[in-house]
Coordinates of C-alpha atoms in Angstrom, one line a residue:
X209 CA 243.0 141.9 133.8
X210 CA 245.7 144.4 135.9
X211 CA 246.5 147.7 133.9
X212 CA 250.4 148.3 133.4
X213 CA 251.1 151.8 134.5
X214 CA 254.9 151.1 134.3
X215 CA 256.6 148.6 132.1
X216 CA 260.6 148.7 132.0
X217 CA 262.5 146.3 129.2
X218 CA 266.1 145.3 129.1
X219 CA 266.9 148.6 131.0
X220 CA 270.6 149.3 131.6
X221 CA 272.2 152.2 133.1
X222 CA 275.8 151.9 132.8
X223 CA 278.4 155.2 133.7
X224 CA 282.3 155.4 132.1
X225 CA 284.7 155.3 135.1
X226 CA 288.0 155.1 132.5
X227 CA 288.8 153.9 129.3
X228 CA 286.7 150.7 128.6
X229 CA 285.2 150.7 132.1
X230 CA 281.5 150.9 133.1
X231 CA 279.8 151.0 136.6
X232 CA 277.2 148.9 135.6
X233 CA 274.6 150.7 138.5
X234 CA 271.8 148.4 136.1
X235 CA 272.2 145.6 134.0
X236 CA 269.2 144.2 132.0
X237 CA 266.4 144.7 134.0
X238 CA 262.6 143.8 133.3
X239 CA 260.0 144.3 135.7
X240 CA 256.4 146.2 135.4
X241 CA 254.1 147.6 137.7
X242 CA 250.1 147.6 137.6
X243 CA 247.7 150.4 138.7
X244 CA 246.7 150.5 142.4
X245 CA 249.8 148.6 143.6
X246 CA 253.0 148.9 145.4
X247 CA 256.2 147.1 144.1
X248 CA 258.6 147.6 146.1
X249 CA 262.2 147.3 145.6
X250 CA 264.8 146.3 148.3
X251 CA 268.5 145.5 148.0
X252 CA 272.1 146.1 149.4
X253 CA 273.6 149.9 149.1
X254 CA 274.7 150.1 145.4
X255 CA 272.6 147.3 144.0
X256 CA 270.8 149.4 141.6
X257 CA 267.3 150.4 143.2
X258 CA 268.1 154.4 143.0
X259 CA 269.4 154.3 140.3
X260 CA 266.1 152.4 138.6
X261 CA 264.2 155.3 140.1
X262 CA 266.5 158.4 138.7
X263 CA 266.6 156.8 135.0
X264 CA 262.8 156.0 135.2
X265 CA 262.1 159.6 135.8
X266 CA 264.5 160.7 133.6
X267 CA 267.1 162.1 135.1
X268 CA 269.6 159.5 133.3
X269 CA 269.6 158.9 129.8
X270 CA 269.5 155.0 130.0
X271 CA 271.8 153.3 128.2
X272 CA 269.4 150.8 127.4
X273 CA 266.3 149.2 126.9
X274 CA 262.7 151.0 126.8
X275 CA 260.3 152.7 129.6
X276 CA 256.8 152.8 128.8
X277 CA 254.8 154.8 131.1
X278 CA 250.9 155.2 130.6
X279 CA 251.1 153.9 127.1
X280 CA 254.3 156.6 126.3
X281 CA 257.5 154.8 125.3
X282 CA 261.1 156.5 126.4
X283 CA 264.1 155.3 124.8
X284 CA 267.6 156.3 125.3
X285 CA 267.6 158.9 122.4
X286 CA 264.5 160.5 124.7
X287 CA 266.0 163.6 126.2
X288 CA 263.6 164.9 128.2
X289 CA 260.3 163.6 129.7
X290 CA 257.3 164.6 128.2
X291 CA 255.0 167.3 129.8
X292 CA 252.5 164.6 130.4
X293 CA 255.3 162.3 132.1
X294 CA 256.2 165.0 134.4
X295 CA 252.8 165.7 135.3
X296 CA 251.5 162.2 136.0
X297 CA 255.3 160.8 137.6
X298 CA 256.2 161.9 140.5
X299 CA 259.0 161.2 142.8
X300 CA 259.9 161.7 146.8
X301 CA 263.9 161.3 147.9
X302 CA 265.4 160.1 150.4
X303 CA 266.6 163.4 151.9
X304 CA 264.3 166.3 152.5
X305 CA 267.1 168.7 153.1
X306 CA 269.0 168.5 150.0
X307 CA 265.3 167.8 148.0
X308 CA 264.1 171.7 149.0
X309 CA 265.6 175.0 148.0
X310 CA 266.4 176.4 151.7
X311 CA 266.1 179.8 150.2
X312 CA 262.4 179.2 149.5
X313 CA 259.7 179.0 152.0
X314 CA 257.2 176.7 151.5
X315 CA 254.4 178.4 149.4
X316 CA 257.3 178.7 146.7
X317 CA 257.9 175.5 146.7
X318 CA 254.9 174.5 146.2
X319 CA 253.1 177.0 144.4
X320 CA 256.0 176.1 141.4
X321 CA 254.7 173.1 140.3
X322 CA 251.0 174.5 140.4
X323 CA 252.3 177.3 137.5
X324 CA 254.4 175.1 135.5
X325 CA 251.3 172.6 134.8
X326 CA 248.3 175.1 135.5
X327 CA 246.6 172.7 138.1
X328 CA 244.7 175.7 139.1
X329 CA 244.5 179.5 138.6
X330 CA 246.8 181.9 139.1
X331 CA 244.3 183.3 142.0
X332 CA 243.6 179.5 143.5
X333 CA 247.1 179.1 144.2
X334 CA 247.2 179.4 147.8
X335 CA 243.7 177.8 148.6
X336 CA 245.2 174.5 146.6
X337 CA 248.2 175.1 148.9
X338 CA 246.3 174.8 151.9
X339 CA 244.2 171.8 150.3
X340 CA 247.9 170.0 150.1
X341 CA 249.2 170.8 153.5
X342 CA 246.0 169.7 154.9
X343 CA 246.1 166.3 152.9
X344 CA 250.1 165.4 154.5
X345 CA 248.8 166.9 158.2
X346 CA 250.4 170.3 157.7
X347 CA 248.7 173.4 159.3
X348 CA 248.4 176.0 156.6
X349 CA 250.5 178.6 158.0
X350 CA 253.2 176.1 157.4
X351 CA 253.7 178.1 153.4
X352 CA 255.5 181.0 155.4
X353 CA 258.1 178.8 156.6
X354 CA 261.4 177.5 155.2
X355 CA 262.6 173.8 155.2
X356 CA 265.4 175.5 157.5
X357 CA 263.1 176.2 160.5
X358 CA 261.3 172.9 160.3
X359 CA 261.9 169.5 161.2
X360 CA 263.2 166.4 159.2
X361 CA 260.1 164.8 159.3
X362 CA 258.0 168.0 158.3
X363 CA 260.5 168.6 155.5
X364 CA 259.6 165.3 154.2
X365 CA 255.7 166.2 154.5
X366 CA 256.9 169.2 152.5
X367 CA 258.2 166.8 149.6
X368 CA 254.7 164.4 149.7
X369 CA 252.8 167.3 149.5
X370 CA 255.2 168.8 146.6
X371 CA 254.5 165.5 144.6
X372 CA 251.2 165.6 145.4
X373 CA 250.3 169.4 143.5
X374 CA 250.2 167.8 140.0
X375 CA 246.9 165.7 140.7
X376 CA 249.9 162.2 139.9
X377 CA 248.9 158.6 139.1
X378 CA 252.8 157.2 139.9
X379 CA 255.0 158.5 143.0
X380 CA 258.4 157.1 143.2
X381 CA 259.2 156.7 147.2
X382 CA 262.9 156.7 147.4
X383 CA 264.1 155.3 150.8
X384 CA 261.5 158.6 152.2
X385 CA 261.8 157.4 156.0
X386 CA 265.4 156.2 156.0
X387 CA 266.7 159.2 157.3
X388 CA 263.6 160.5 160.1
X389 CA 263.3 159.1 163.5
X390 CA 261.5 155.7 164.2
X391 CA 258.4 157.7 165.6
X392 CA 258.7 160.0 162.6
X393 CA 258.9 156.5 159.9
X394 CA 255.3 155.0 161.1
X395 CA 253.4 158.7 161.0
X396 CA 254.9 159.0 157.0
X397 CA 254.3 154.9 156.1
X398 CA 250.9 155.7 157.9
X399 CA 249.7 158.4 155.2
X400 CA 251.7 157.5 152.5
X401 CA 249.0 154.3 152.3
X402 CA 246.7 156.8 152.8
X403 CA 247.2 158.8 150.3
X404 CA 247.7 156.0 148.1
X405 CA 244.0 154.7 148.6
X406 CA 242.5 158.3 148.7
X407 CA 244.0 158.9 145.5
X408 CA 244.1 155.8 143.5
X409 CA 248.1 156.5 143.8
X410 CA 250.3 153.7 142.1
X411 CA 254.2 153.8 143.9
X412 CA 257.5 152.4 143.2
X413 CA 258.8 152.1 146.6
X414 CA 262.4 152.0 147.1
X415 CA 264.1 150.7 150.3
X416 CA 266.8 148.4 152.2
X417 CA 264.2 147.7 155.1
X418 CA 263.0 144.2 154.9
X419 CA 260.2 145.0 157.5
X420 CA 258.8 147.8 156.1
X421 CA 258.9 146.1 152.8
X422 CA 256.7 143.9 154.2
X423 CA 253.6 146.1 155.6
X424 CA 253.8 148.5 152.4
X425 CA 254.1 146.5 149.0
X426 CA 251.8 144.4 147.3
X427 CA 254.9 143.0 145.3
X428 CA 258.4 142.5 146.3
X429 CA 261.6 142.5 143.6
X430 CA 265.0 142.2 144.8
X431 CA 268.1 143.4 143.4
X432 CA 271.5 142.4 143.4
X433 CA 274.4 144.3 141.6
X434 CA 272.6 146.1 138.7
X435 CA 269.9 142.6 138.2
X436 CA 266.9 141.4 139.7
X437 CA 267.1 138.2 141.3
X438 CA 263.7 137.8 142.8
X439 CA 260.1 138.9 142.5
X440 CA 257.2 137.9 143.8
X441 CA 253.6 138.7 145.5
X442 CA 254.8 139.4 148.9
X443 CA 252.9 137.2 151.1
X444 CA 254.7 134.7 148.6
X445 CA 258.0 136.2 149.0
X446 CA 258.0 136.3 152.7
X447 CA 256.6 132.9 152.6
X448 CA 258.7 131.3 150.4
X449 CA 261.5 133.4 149.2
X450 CA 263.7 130.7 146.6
X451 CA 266.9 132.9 146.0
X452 CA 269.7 132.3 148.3
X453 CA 270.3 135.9 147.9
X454 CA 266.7 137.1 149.8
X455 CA 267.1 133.8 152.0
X456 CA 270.0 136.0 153.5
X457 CA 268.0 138.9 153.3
X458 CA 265.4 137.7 155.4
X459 CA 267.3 135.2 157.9
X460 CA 268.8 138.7 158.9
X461 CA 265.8 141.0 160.1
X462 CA 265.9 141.2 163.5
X463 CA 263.0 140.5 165.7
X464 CA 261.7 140.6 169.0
X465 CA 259.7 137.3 169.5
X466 CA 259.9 133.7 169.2
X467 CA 256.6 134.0 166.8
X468 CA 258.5 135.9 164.8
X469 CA 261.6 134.2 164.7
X470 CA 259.7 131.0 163.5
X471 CA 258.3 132.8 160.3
X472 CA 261.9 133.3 159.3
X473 CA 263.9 131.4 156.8
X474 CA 266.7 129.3 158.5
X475 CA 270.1 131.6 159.4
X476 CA 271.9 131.4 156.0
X477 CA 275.5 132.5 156.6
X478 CA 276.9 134.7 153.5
X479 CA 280.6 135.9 153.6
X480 CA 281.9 139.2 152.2
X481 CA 280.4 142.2 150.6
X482 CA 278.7 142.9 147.2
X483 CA 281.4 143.1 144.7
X484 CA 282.5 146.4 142.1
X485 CA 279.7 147.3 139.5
X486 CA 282.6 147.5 138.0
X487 CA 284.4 144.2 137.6
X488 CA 281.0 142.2 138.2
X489 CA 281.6 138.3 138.7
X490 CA 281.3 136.2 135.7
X491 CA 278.5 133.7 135.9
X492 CA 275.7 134.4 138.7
X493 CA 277.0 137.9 139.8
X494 CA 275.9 136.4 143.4
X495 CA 278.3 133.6 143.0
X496 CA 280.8 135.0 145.3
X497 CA 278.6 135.1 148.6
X498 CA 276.3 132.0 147.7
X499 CA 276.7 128.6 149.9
X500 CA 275.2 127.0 147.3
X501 CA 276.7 127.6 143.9
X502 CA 277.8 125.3 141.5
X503 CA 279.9 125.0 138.4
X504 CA 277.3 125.8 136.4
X505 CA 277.1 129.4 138.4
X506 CA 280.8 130.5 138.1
X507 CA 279.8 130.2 134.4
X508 CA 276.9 130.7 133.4
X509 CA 274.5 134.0 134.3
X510 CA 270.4 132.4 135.2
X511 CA 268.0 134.3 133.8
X512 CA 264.6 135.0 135.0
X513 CA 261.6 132.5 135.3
X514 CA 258.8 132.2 136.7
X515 CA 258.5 129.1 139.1
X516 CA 254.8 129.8 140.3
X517 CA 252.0 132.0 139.1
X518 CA 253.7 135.7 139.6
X519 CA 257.0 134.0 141.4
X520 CA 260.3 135.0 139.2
X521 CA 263.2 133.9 139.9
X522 CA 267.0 134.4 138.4
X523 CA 269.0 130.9 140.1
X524 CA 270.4 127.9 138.6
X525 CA 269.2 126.2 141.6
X526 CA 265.2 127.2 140.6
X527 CA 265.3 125.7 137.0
X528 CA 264.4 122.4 138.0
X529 CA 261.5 123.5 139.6
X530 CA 260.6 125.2 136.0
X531 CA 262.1 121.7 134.1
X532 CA 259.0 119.9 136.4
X533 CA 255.9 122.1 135.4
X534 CA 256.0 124.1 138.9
X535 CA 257.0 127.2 136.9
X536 CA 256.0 128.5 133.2
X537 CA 259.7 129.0 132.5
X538 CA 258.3 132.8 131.4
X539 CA 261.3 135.5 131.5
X540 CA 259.5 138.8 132.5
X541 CA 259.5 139.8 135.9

């Protein structure tokens, strides 16, 4: 049986925008991840996915529901991370730049985490440095220089190898090649899945990138506007993706070849933009953009089930695939 590392229940992260009014960045969201794997986590700009990361790690207070990491449970009167948390989670951003003080050089940087949680002695510092730099490709004179004189992509190497000094079990990867050069993206994927098999690393990664998603995860969960609406093993997903949402999704990756094309779900059309986390759509929050909504959607908000061993899905349209045994009508994604 798969060991939870993560398990998240009924999480919400909602923030007061005026009197009354919430950005609801995450609205009742269950999902877990097991040792070993990758789950990643795609959706639209302001669906939710960063905002799943920052409250996981603690950085938000949710507003509500439970995190259980490692057996540890967080709740929303937690107001820190435990020392153990912090030492076993660890996450990567998006930005290198803004992620790195620009007044430090890189043996600071690094050499911080190494004091708060004693991974080594005071006088092994700088050998464990060099052990760090060489595991992300980074020559060792690289801890006299400052993320200023360096590249984007070596800045980023800078913030793997920063999560990597606590000896972690759980790295959070949020969007960590969106902003590098295409030639830059396939070095960091490349030994990010090395790492990850070198050192029995668990991720949560984070990202709007339908093909990457695809090469990196062992499981796939969309989101849309605070919920998840899909998750799945992902040579299930890409195979057989059920919610019109990730139909879109995937009709819209662009590729090269007529092989490729043919894997594709057919084009599915989808007019306007993902609506205010603030004034979220009664019913199916996806009812505005979906082809194929019915009365039932404008009304009523479809919960999660599970329509095939590991295959959740939150659609009206799905239920009567669950009503005729394909599914075991389970709620937990």
């Amino acid at each position: 049986m798969d060991e939870e590392i993560l398990k998240v229940n009924g999480l919400k992260m909602y923030f007061p925008v005026g009197k009354d009014l919430f950005v609801r960045a995450v609205d009742g969201v269950d999902f877990y991840i097991n040792k070993g794997e990758v789950l990643g986590i795609v959706g639209e700009s302001g669906s939710g996915k960063s905002t799943i990361a920052y409250t996981v790690m603690g950085m938000y207070r949710q507003t509500e529901g439970e995190i259980i990491f490692n057996g540890e449970t967080f709740t929303k009167n937690d107001k820190k991370r435990s020392m153990a948390f912090r030492r076993t989670a660890q996450i990567v951003f998006q930005d290198p730049g803004s992620s790195l003080n620009p007044y430090q050089d890189v043996r600071t940087i690094l050499s911080l985490p190494l004091k708060v949680h004693n991974v080594v002695p005071r006088n092994q510092i700088d050998d464990r440095i060099k052990e760090i730099l060489d595991m992300v490709e980074l020559p060792a004179n690289f801890m006299y220089k400052s993320p200023n004189s360096i590249g984007g992509g070596e800045r980023q190497l800078v913030s793997i190898a920063r999560a990597l000094c606590c000896n972690p079990k759980f790295i959070i990867l949020d969007e960590p090649t969106s902003s590098l050069d295409v030639s830059i993206q396939a070095k960091i994927l490349n030994m990010l899945m090395k790492l990850r098999k070198e050192n029995n690393l668990t991720y949560m990664f984070i990202t709007h990138d339908m093909g990457v998603m695809r090469n990196i995860s062992t499981r796939v969960a969309i989101m849309y506007l605070g919920k998840l609406c899909e998750v799945a093993p992902t040579e299930t997903f890409y195979k057989n993706p059920l919610h019109p949402y990730t139909q879109m999704l995937l009709s819209a990756i662009p590729v090269v070849s007529d092989e490729d094309e043919a894997l594709k779900p057919k084009k599915v059309e989808c007019n306007g933009e993902i609506p205010s986390p603030v004034h979220v759509p009664p019913g199916c929050s996806f009812n505005t953009r979906c082809l194929y909504k019915t009365e039932r959607c404008m009304h009523e908000d479809p919960v999660m089930r599970e329509v095939a061993p590991g295959h959740f899905v939150r659609c009206h349209l799905c239920d009567k695939m669950c009503a005729e045994g394909t599914g075991s009508g389970s709620q937990q994604g």
